[in-house]
């Protein structure tokens, strides 16, 4: 320590549980809005990381950047070199079905992907990786206590944002049962499995490919608070 991407020298600064949005400004928003006694522990590449207390309990939040290579680096370093036990991705997603509305919260049961990330990293051949059932049970419990509805579903982790065949999402939804698409969870879940850690993913619907509804970049940064409130209950 420090690692190439995290400048912390004392691993005790980072909590056992880290919330991981993609956007560094969403990490800052969470720290500014919900946490007390905040200490910023990372600024390398403007990938902000913060530790503070929520309801008197310690928790950290750190951005992952976009895509599996990026979250693959940050989650691996947090798990392997800083003793983090749990990482909960809190991100945005595009819905594949009109049954989901903007701002709906999805708790990912597993991620399906065409990505070669897991195969290259350690020879893992399956295209499906499950989230931690233990973390998911806790997050589901917290959502009920907070009165926030969640959808427990399989999601699609894609390496490509601008897919040439836009309508291919329909086949992915029908063939693989993925209700929404994002770009990170498959790698996060894989790293957790490889390193004997736990990972989960809460997503907020930011746009809907079926209905063509969208949110703004400011809304994605600041307004996805329901999933944040659920995940923050993991503070210890």
Coordinates of C-alpha atoms in Angstrom, one line a residue:
X1 CA 0.0 0.0 0.0
X2 CA -0.7 2.4 -1.4
X3 CA -1.8 0.6 -4.6
X4 CA -1.4 2.1 -8.1
X5 CA -5.0 3.4 -8.0
X6 CA -5.8 4.0 -4.3
X7 CA -3.5 6.3 -2.3
X8 CA -4.4 5.1 1.2
X9 CA -1.4 4.0 3.3
X10 CA -3.4 2.9 6.4
X11 CA -6.0 0.3 5.4
X12 CA -7.9 0.8 8.6
X13 CA -9.2 4.1 7.1
X14 CA -11.5 2.1 4.7
X15 CA -14.5 0.4 6.2
X16 CA -15.3 -3.3 5.9
X17 CA -18.2 -2.4 3.6
X18 CA -17.8 -0.1 0.6
X19 CA -20.6 1.4 -1.4
X20 CA -19.5 1.7 -5.0
X21 CA -21.3 4.0 -7.5
X22 CA -19.8 4.5 -10.9
X23 CA -19.7 8.3 -10.9
X24 CA -17.2 10.0 -8.6
X25 CA -19.7 12.9 -8.1
X26 CA -22.3 10.4 -6.9
X27 CA -19.8 9.2 -4.3
X28 CA -19.3 12.8 -3.3
X29 CA -23.1 13.4 -3.2
X30 CA -23.5 10.4 -0.8
X31 CA -20.7 11.5 1.5
X32 CA -22.0 15.1 1.6
X33 CA -25.7 14.2 2.0
X34 CA -25.7 11.1 4.2
X35 CA -22.4 10.7 6.1
X36 CA -21.0 12.4 9.2
X37 CA -17.3 12.6 10.3
X38 CA -16.3 12.3 6.6
X39 CA -12.7 11.8 5.6
X40 CA -11.8 11.7 1.9
X41 CA -9.3 8.9 1.4
X42 CA -8.8 8.9 -2.4
X43 CA -8.4 11.4 -5.2
X44 CA -6.2 9.4 -7.7
X45 CA -7.6 10.0 -11.2
X46 CA -10.5 11.9 -9.5
X47 CA -12.0 8.6 -8.4
X48 CA -13.1 9.9 -5.0
X49 CA -13.3 7.7 -1.9
X50 CA -14.8 8.7 1.4
X51 CA -15.2 7.1 4.9
X52 CA -17.7 8.4 7.4
X53 CA -20.4 7.3 9.8
X54 CA -24.1 6.6 9.0
X55 CA -26.3 6.5 12.1
X56 CA -23.1 6.2 14.1
X57 CA -21.8 3.3 12.1
X58 CA -18.7 3.2 9.8
X59 CA -19.0 2.9 6.1
X60 CA -17.1 3.9 3.0
X61 CA -18.1 5.0 -0.5
X62 CA -15.9 5.0 -3.5
X63 CA -16.4 5.4 -7.2
X64 CA -15.7 2.6 -9.6
X65 CA -15.6 4.4 -12.9
X66 CA -17.4 2.9 -15.9
X67 CA -17.1 -0.6 -17.2
X68 CA -15.8 -4.0 -16.0
X69 CA -12.1 -3.2 -16.4
X70 CA -12.5 -0.2 -14.2
X71 CA -14.5 -1.8 -11.4
X72 CA -12.4 -4.8 -11.8
X73 CA -9.3 -2.8 -10.7
X74 CA -10.9 -0.9 -7.8
X75 CA -12.9 -3.8 -6.3
X76 CA -9.8 -6.1 -6.5
X77 CA -7.6 -3.6 -4.8
X78 CA -10.2 -2.9 -2.1
X79 CA -10.8 -6.6 -1.4
X80 CA -7.2 -7.9 -1.7
X81 CA -5.1 -5.1 -0.3
X82 CA -7.4 -3.1 2.0
X83 CA -9.3 -5.9 3.8
X84 CA -12.7 -4.9 2.5
X85 CA -15.2 -7.6 3.0
X86 CA -18.3 -6.3 1.2
X87 CA -18.8 -4.2 -1.8
X88 CA -22.3 -3.0 -2.9
X89 CA -22.5 -1.5 -6.3
X90 CA -25.1 1.3 -6.4
X91 CA -25.6 2.2 -10.1
X92 CA -27.9 3.1 -12.9
X93 CA -29.3 0.8 -15.5
X94 CA -31.3 0.7 -18.7
X95 CA -34.5 -1.3 -18.4
X96 CA -35.3 -3.9 -21.1
X97 CA -39.0 -4.1 -20.3
X98 CA -41.9 -1.7 -20.1
X99 CA -42.8 -3.4 -16.8
X100 CA -40.1 -1.3 -15.1
X101 CA -40.4 2.4 -14.6
X102 CA -37.9 5.2 -14.2
X103 CA -36.4 5.2 -10.6
X104 CA -37.5 1.6 -9.9
X105 CA -34.9 -0.2 -7.8
X106 CA -33.5 -3.5 -8.8
X107 CA -31.6 -5.9 -6.6
X108 CA -29.5 -8.1 -8.9
X109 CA -29.7 -11.8 -8.1
X110 CA -27.1 -12.6 -10.8
X111 CA -25.4 -11.0 -13.8
X112 CA -25.3 -12.5 -17.3
X113 CA -22.6 -11.3 -19.6
X114 CA -20.9 -11.9 -23.0
X115 CA -17.7 -10.4 -21.4
X116 CA -14.4 -12.3 -21.3
X117 CA -13.5 -10.6 -18.0
X118 CA -13.8 -13.6 -15.8
X119 CA -12.3 -16.1 -18.3
X120 CA -9.2 -13.9 -18.8
X121 CA -8.9 -13.2 -15.1
X122 CA -9.0 -16.7 -13.8
X123 CA -10.4 -19.1 -16.5
X124 CA -14.0 -18.9 -15.4
X125 CA -16.1 -20.2 -18.3
X126 CA -19.7 -19.5 -17.2
X127 CA -21.6 -16.5 -18.5
X128 CA -23.6 -16.1 -15.3
X129 CA -22.3 -15.1 -11.8
X130 CA -24.5 -14.7 -8.8
X131 CA -24.5 -12.0 -6.2
X132 CA -23.9 -12.8 -2.5
X133 CA -27.1 -14.3 -1.1
X134 CA -26.1 -13.2 2.3
X135 CA -25.8 -9.5 1.3
X136 CA -28.9 -9.7 -0.8
X137 CA -30.9 -11.1 2.1
X138 CA -29.8 -8.2 4.2
X139 CA -30.5 -5.6 1.5
X140 CA -34.0 -7.1 1.0
X141 CA -34.6 -6.9 4.7
X142 CA -33.6 -3.2 4.8
X143 CA -35.7 -2.4 1.8
X144 CA -38.8 -3.8 3.6
X145 CA -38.0 -1.9 6.8
X146 CA -37.6 1.3 4.8
X147 CA -40.8 0.7 2.8
X148 CA -38.9 0.8 -0.5
X149 CA -40.0 -1.6 -3.2
X150 CA -37.3 -3.6 -5.0
X151 CA -37.3 -5.9 -8.0
X152 CA -35.1 -9.0 -7.5
X153 CA -33.9 -9.9 -11.0
X154 CA -31.1 -11.1 -13.3
X155 CA -29.4 -8.2 -15.1
X156 CA -27.1 -7.9 -18.1
X157 CA -23.6 -6.7 -17.7
X158 CA -22.4 -5.4 -21.1
X159 CA -19.0 -4.3 -22.3
X160 CA -20.6 -2.1 -25.0
X161 CA -22.7 1.0 -24.4
X162 CA -23.3 1.8 -28.0
X163 CA -24.4 -1.5 -29.4
X164 CA -24.7 -1.4 -33.2
X165 CA -27.9 -3.5 -33.2
X166 CA -29.9 -1.6 -30.7
X167 CA -32.9 -3.9 -30.8
X168 CA -30.8 -6.9 -29.7
X169 CA -31.8 -6.1 -26.2
X170 CA -35.2 -7.8 -26.9
X171 CA -33.5 -11.1 -27.6
X172 CA -31.3 -10.8 -24.5
X173 CA -34.4 -10.1 -22.4
X174 CA -36.3 -13.1 -23.9
X175 CA -33.4 -15.6 -24.1
X176 CA -31.5 -14.8 -21.0
X177 CA -34.1 -13.3 -18.7
X178 CA -32.2 -10.1 -18.1
X179 CA -34.6 -7.2 -17.3
X180 CA -32.0 -4.4 -17.5
X181 CA -28.4 -3.6 -18.6
X182 CA -25.4 -2.1 -16.8
X183 CA -21.7 -2.5 -17.3
X184 CA -20.0 -3.5 -14.0
X185 CA -21.6 -6.2 -11.9
X186 CA -20.3 -9.3 -13.6
X187 CA -16.7 -8.3 -12.9
X188 CA -17.5 -7.2 -9.3
X189 CA -19.2 -10.5 -8.5
X190 CA -16.4 -12.5 -10.1
X191 CA -13.7 -10.7 -8.0
X192 CA -15.7 -11.3 -4.9
X193 CA -15.9 -15.0 -5.6
X194 CA -12.2 -15.3 -6.5
X195 CA -11.1 -13.6 -3.4
X196 CA -13.6 -15.1 -0.9
X197 CA -15.5 -11.8 -0.4
X198 CA -19.1 -10.7 -0.8
X199 CA -20.6 -8.4 -3.5
X200 CA -24.1 -7.2 -4.3
X201 CA -25.7 -4.7 -6.7
X202 CA -28.5 -2.3 -6.3
X203 CA -29.6 -0.4 -9.5
X204 CA -31.9 2.4 -10.3
X205 CA -33.6 2.5 -13.6
X206 CA -32.3 5.6 -15.4
X207 CA -33.7 4.9 -18.8
X208 CA -36.0 2.4 -20.5
X209 CA -35.1 1.0 -23.9
X210 CA -38.6 -0.3 -24.4
X211 CA -40.5 2.9 -23.6
X212 CA -37.7 5.3 -24.6
X213 CA -38.0 7.2 -21.3
X214 CA -34.8 8.8 -19.9
X215 CA -33.4 10.7 -16.9
X216 CA -30.9 13.6 -17.0
X217 CA -27.3 13.3 -16.0
X218 CA -28.0 15.5 -13.0
X219 CA -30.9 13.2 -11.9
X220 CA -28.6 10.2 -12.2
X221 CA -26.0 11.9 -10.1
X222 CA -28.3 13.3 -7.3
X223 CA -31.8 11.7 -7.4
X224 CA -31.3 8.0 -7.0
X225 CA -31.6 8.1 -3.3
X226 CA -33.7 5.1 -2.5
X227 CA -31.0 2.6 -3.4
X228 CA -28.5 4.7 -1.5
X229 CA -30.7 4.6 1.7
X230 CA -31.0 0.8 1.4
X231 CA -27.3 0.3 0.9
X232 CA -26.3 2.7 3.7
X233 CA -28.0 0.4 6.2
X234 CA -25.1 -1.9 5.7
X235 CA -22.9 0.4 7.8
X236 CA -21.3 -1.4 10.7

